[in-house]
């Protein structure tokens, strides 16, 4: 594998892995606190991307403002999903499987609402209007302004989330809820308030990830769904209960899709069209070999369940 | 007595007034026209616009039939192919099983057409496709007619010739991994190497991919391996095309070679992004697509479309309009029966001049008239200009 190709693939790994991490943390948080593998998470990403697209088309080109708008819309989409669907279903004490089905249904509804929006205003396959430019170039190492936004933003948000989880009353309440919901209720933790806050954080992170993903690629109502299997693979690698494991999982998935895929293509002529199979392979391998993922290895770092 | 007669007359008149429309209604015959198109996915806008073109054709036909006193009327029933072969198969089956439609206008892509092929062949249903061009669907005797857009066996020759004229000793090709992309790849390699071209490195991307940085890195490395004389050919769908250019625009290799590409690279959205527009301009981007020449019917279609929908027709929407007209004219001649329509359709199509081009079908039921325009992006990236034409039937390129 030529060094230039290796370098490019590693840069892509860092950039895409950071975005996967932002998306996957929301899934881990939802699963840990709400006990729900939320497939509507994909549409929170798409909703954030559309918020970012629309505000950028309106002339706002400050990435911070764009990401803030995406955070708000993603957070609102997640909170409304909880208040209108998940919460009433939980009150009826429906089964785990019903909640999963409900998450699929919410995802479909949100996706087709985005289709309606995109069709009405011709917003298919557009890109968030932040010009891409090279910030640093040394031989084959090229870093763009998108890299400069995506990687630090993701790392900063992950850091803030870890701080929130470990150092704030809300974080303690979230961890208590993740460990034992019944006990958390008995000891007076305001469970509904904590859940609302969790959904806001989950949706907000997904929204920001959507904004950054929309700068990397083209925005359409299916973009979140197209990424969701890779994101789930990252969360499953993290054991669905560990922040640090999820982040590591995100980079492993991105490394597999980029560097390993390019190595296999270059060395063994394996078609790049097999790239979407990689997250499936990871999910099956983890579930078969090590269902707890990286969580046991990284027990000290940002775990929700301790 | 007179009063009784008058009363009886009034009653009979009233009864006739009430009964006759019902009788007339019973005499009316409705032909169902199935519409299977992608209403969701990256091609959702195409599907929705194509459906409007079909609705316009049906409205005009019904108005003419009513004016002529015909008892036949057309109705459409639509289903979403979801831009997948499986979705197309489901859509066609749903239409046929719920309405008994014998003729389907659509689907859009070759992969979708092939997805529905087994069902329509086994059940005697006729497909009239307007834009499918993959050689994989060029099959004699089946129930699929591709009446407007010629197969890529023609355009791939033009692309190969242009690549060699530009001095590309080797080529790197990125293509969607479906019937359309694979067909274009095989045809291009055959034609390119038959004319003396060298090696062609190919990379496929999965149709559902929305992020193509891995593919861009691989293409860049292959181009670097070939050296200065290599060119790049992109056979992508909308969405993927934008995603590829997005990551390619900061790649020093990809921005230093000349590009060829299919018409998905020439969307308005592509040039609205200044970075994308300049990337294509710097790459001297050239595309070959069916001629945009007009017929006397073209402006009439455009006027009627705006009048009915209060918006301009999208690219290739007139192809759907023409395909629907060929389907309906054939049904008027052959009746609402799949086998009869299959038998009659080539005759009708071969006598049809629509809004785009004269239809004339080959032994595979595909458009045989291959007239293309060669378009190059302007130096400032603000648009495209026609720099020549390609006559596929004589394999001749003529530059302006």
PDB file of C-alpha atoms in Angstrom, chain B residues 75-204:
ATOM      1  CA  UNK B  75     -56.277   6.249 -15.128  1.00  0.00           C
ATOM      2  CA  UNK B  76     -52.904   5.969 -13.460  1.00  0.00           C
ATOM      3  CA  UNK B  77     -51.905   4.111 -10.332  1.00  0.00           C
ATOM      4  CA  UNK B  78     -48.478   4.716  -8.863  1.00  0.00           C
ATOM      5  CA  UNK B  79     -46.121   2.823  -6.593  1.00  0.00           C
ATOM      6  CA  UNK B  80     -42.698   3.683  -5.210  1.00  0.00           C
ATOM      7  CA  UNK B  81     -39.811   1.522  -6.449  1.00  0.00           C
ATOM      8  CA  UNK B  82     -37.616   2.905  -3.640  1.00  0.00           C
ATOM      9  CA  UNK B  83     -34.795   3.003  -6.201  1.00  0.00           C
ATOM     10  CA  UNK B  84     -34.003  -0.667  -5.639  1.00  0.00           C
ATOM     11  CA  UNK B  85     -34.571  -3.818  -7.735  1.00  0.00           C
ATOM     12  CA  UNK B  86     -36.570  -5.388  -4.907  1.00  0.00           C
ATOM     13  CA  UNK B  87     -38.629  -2.237  -4.493  1.00  0.00           C
ATOM     14  CA  UNK B  88     -39.334  -2.134  -8.227  1.00  0.00           C
ATOM     15  CA  UNK B  89     -40.489  -5.739  -8.199  1.00  0.00           C
ATOM     16  CA  UNK B  90     -42.769  -5.028  -5.233  1.00  0.00           C
ATOM     17  CA  UNK B  91     -44.133  -1.865  -6.825  1.00  0.00           C
ATOM     18  CA  UNK B  92     -44.991  -3.560 -10.122  1.00  0.00           C
ATOM     19  CA  UNK B  93     -46.574  -6.553  -8.367  1.00  0.00           C
ATOM     20  CA  UNK B  94     -48.633  -4.272  -6.147  1.00  0.00           C
ATOM     21  CA  UNK B  95     -49.921  -2.279  -9.104  1.00  0.00           C
ATOM     22  CA  UNK B  96     -50.787  -5.366 -11.138  1.00  0.00           C
ATOM     23  CA  UNK B  97     -52.360  -7.322  -8.308  1.00  0.00           C
ATOM     24  CA  UNK B  98     -54.448  -4.454  -6.967  1.00  0.00           C
ATOM     25  CA  UNK B  99     -55.625  -2.890 -10.234  1.00  0.00           C
ATOM     26  CA  UNK B 100     -55.090  -5.454 -12.979  1.00  0.00           C
ATOM     27  CA  UNK B 101     -52.941  -3.000 -14.944  1.00  0.00           C
ATOM     28  CA  UNK B 102     -51.365  -4.604 -17.998  1.00  0.00           C
ATOM     29  CA  UNK B 103     -48.886  -1.862 -18.813  1.00  0.00           C
ATOM     30  CA  UNK B 104     -46.401  -0.152 -16.522  1.00  0.00           C
ATOM     31  CA  UNK B 105     -44.601   3.085 -17.344  1.00  0.00           C
ATOM     32  CA  UNK B 106     -41.202   2.994 -15.618  1.00  0.00           C
ATOM     33  CA  UNK B 107     -39.188   2.036 -13.657  1.00  0.00           C
ATOM     34  CA  UNK B 108     -36.290   4.455 -13.904  1.00  0.00           C
ATOM     35  CA  UNK B 109     -32.943   2.675 -13.682  1.00  0.00           C
ATOM     36  CA  UNK B 110     -31.763  -0.525 -15.301  1.00  0.00           C
ATOM     37  CA  UNK B 111     -31.378  -2.201 -11.912  1.00  0.00           C
ATOM     38  CA  UNK B 112     -35.026  -1.433 -11.139  1.00  0.00           C
ATOM     39  CA  UNK B 113     -36.173  -2.600 -14.575  1.00  0.00           C
ATOM     40  CA  UNK B 114     -34.312  -5.885 -14.147  1.00  0.00           C
ATOM     41  CA  UNK B 115     -35.758  -6.238 -10.651  1.00  0.00           C
ATOM     42  CA  UNK B 116     -39.274  -6.269 -12.107  1.00  0.00           C
ATOM     43  CA  UNK B 117     -38.382  -8.322 -15.181  1.00  0.00           C
ATOM     44  CA  UNK B 118     -39.188 -11.817 -13.942  1.00  0.00           C
ATOM     45  CA  UNK B 119     -42.645 -10.857 -12.733  1.00  0.00           C
ATOM     46  CA  UNK B 120     -43.656  -8.985 -15.899  1.00  0.00           C
ATOM     47  CA  UNK B 121     -42.313 -11.684 -18.211  1.00  0.00           C
ATOM     48  CA  UNK B 122     -44.111 -14.439 -16.321  1.00  0.00           C
ATOM     49  CA  UNK B 123     -47.392 -12.537 -16.117  1.00  0.00           C
ATOM     50  CA  UNK B 124     -47.520 -10.972 -19.561  1.00  0.00           C
ATOM     51  CA  UNK B 125     -47.240  -7.423 -18.248  1.00  0.00           C
ATOM     52  CA  UNK B 126     -45.507  -4.836 -20.444  1.00  0.00           C
ATOM     53  CA  UNK B 127     -42.958  -2.375 -19.093  1.00  0.00           C
ATOM     54  CA  UNK B 128     -42.369   0.872 -20.987  1.00  0.00           C
ATOM     55  CA  UNK B 129     -39.218   2.392 -19.501  1.00  0.00           C
ATOM     56  CA  UNK B 130     -38.126   5.903 -20.317  1.00  0.00           C
ATOM     57  CA  UNK B 131     -34.546   6.270 -19.094  1.00  0.00           C
ATOM     58  CA  UNK B 132     -33.048   2.843 -18.420  1.00  0.00           C
ATOM     59  CA  UNK B 133     -29.954   2.414 -20.574  1.00  0.00           C
ATOM     60  CA  UNK B 134     -27.873  -0.422 -19.091  1.00  0.00           C
ATOM     61  CA  UNK B 135     -26.934  -3.062 -21.695  1.00  0.00           C
ATOM     62  CA  UNK B 136     -27.921  -5.800 -19.225  1.00  0.00           C
ATOM     63  CA  UNK B 137     -31.585  -5.165 -20.037  1.00  0.00           C
ATOM     64  CA  UNK B 138     -31.082  -5.473 -23.815  1.00  0.00           C
ATOM     65  CA  UNK B 139     -32.844  -8.814 -24.169  1.00  0.00           C
ATOM     66  CA  UNK B 140     -34.798  -9.842 -27.274  1.00  0.00           C
ATOM     67  CA  UNK B 141     -38.346 -11.080 -26.898  1.00  0.00           C
ATOM     68  CA  UNK B 142     -38.961 -10.014 -23.329  1.00  0.00           C
ATOM     69  CA  UNK B 143     -41.731  -7.734 -22.076  1.00  0.00           C
ATOM     70  CA  UNK B 144     -39.487  -4.732 -21.512  1.00  0.00           C
ATOM     71  CA  UNK B 145     -39.415  -1.831 -23.945  1.00  0.00           C
ATOM     72  CA  UNK B 146     -36.978   1.029 -23.452  1.00  0.00           C
ATOM     73  CA  UNK B 147     -38.429   3.475 -25.872  1.00  0.00           C
ATOM     74  CA  UNK B 148     -36.584   6.786 -25.524  1.00  0.00           C
ATOM     75  CA  UNK B 149     -33.040   6.525 -24.144  1.00  0.00           C
ATOM     76  CA  UNK B 150     -30.676   4.322 -26.183  1.00  0.00           C
ATOM     77  CA  UNK B 151     -28.536   1.642 -24.470  1.00  0.00           C
ATOM     78  CA  UNK B 152     -25.108   2.589 -23.145  1.00  0.00           C
ATOM     79  CA  UNK B 153     -23.433   0.460 -25.805  1.00  0.00           C
ATOM     80  CA  UNK B 154     -23.509   3.686 -27.851  1.00  0.00           C
ATOM     81  CA  UNK B 155     -22.448   6.290 -25.291  1.00  0.00           C
ATOM     82  CA  UNK B 156     -19.653   4.077 -23.952  1.00  0.00           C
ATOM     83  CA  UNK B 157     -18.118   4.166 -27.443  1.00  0.00           C
ATOM     84  CA  UNK B 158     -18.252   7.949 -27.420  1.00  0.00           C
ATOM     85  CA  UNK B 159     -16.650   8.114 -23.979  1.00  0.00           C
ATOM     86  CA  UNK B 160     -13.878   5.735 -25.095  1.00  0.00           C
ATOM     87  CA  UNK B 161     -13.227   7.744 -28.245  1.00  0.00           C
ATOM     88  CA  UNK B 162     -13.096  11.046 -26.342  1.00  0.00           C
ATOM     89  CA  UNK B 163     -10.722   9.553 -23.754  1.00  0.00           C
ATOM     90  CA  UNK B 164      -8.336   8.518 -26.503  1.00  0.00           C
ATOM     91  CA  UNK B 165      -8.695  11.830 -28.323  1.00  0.00           C
ATOM     92  CA  UNK B 166      -7.678  13.524 -25.095  1.00  0.00           C
ATOM     93  CA  UNK B 167      -4.540  11.410 -25.027  1.00  0.00           C
ATOM     94  CA  UNK B 168      -5.413   9.244 -22.041  1.00  0.00           C
ATOM     95  CA  UNK B 169      -3.171   6.197 -22.340  1.00  0.00           C
ATOM     96  CA  UNK B 170      -4.809   4.666 -19.261  1.00  0.00           C
ATOM     97  CA  UNK B 171      -8.040   5.320 -17.438  1.00  0.00           C
ATOM     98  CA  UNK B 172      -9.375   5.088 -13.909  1.00  0.00           C
ATOM     99  CA  UNK B 173     -13.105   4.403 -13.696  1.00  0.00           C
ATOM    100  CA  UNK B 174     -15.340   4.797 -10.657  1.00  0.00           C
ATOM    101  CA  UNK B 175     -18.787   3.312 -11.086  1.00  0.00           C
ATOM    102  CA  UNK B 176     -21.895   2.459  -9.147  1.00  0.00           C
ATOM    103  CA  UNK B 177     -22.064  -1.267  -8.459  1.00  0.00           C
ATOM    104  CA  UNK B 178     -25.340  -2.046 -10.216  1.00  0.00           C
ATOM    105  CA  UNK B 179     -26.575  -3.083 -13.649  1.00  0.00           C
ATOM    106  CA  UNK B 180     -26.096   0.402 -15.081  1.00  0.00           C
ATOM    107  CA  UNK B 181     -22.610   0.988 -13.677  1.00  0.00           C
ATOM    108  CA  UNK B 182     -21.303  -2.488 -14.352  1.00  0.00           C
ATOM    109  CA  UNK B 183     -22.695  -2.413 -17.891  1.00  0.00           C
ATOM    110  CA  UNK B 184     -21.090   0.926 -18.633  1.00  0.00           C
ATOM    111  CA  UNK B 185     -17.786  -0.292 -17.172  1.00  0.00           C
ATOM    112  CA  UNK B 186     -17.689  -3.399 -19.358  1.00  0.00           C
ATOM    113  CA  UNK B 187     -18.727  -1.553 -22.498  1.00  0.00           C
ATOM    114  CA  UNK B 188     -16.252   1.252 -21.889  1.00  0.00           C
ATOM    115  CA  UNK B 189     -13.319  -1.093 -21.306  1.00  0.00           C
ATOM    116  CA  UNK B 190     -14.181  -3.107 -24.424  1.00  0.00           C
ATOM    117  CA  UNK B 191     -14.471  -0.031 -26.628  1.00  0.00           C
ATOM    118  CA  UNK B 192     -11.497   1.789 -25.113  1.00  0.00           C
ATOM    119  CA  UNK B 193      -9.131  -1.128 -25.481  1.00  0.00           C
ATOM    120  CA  UNK B 194     -10.475  -2.037 -28.933  1.00  0.00           C
ATOM    121  CA  UNK B 195      -9.465   1.449 -30.078  1.00  0.00           C
ATOM    122  CA  UNK B 196      -5.957   1.085 -28.655  1.00  0.00           C
ATOM    123  CA  UNK B 197      -6.473   2.291 -25.098  1.00  0.00           C
ATOM    124  CA  UNK B 198      -4.348   0.869 -22.305  1.00  0.00           C
ATOM    125  CA  UNK B 199      -5.207  -0.308 -18.836  1.00  0.00           C
ATOM    126  CA  UNK B 200      -8.419   0.645 -17.076  1.00  0.00           C
ATOM    127  CA  UNK B 201      -8.383   0.524 -13.270  1.00  0.00           C
ATOM    128  CA  UNK B 202     -11.935   0.211 -11.986  1.00  0.00           C
ATOM    129  CA  UNK B 203     -13.456   0.899  -8.590  1.00  0.00           C
ATOM    130  CA  UNK B 204     -17.048   0.173  -7.677  1.00  0.00           C
TER     131      UNK B 204
END
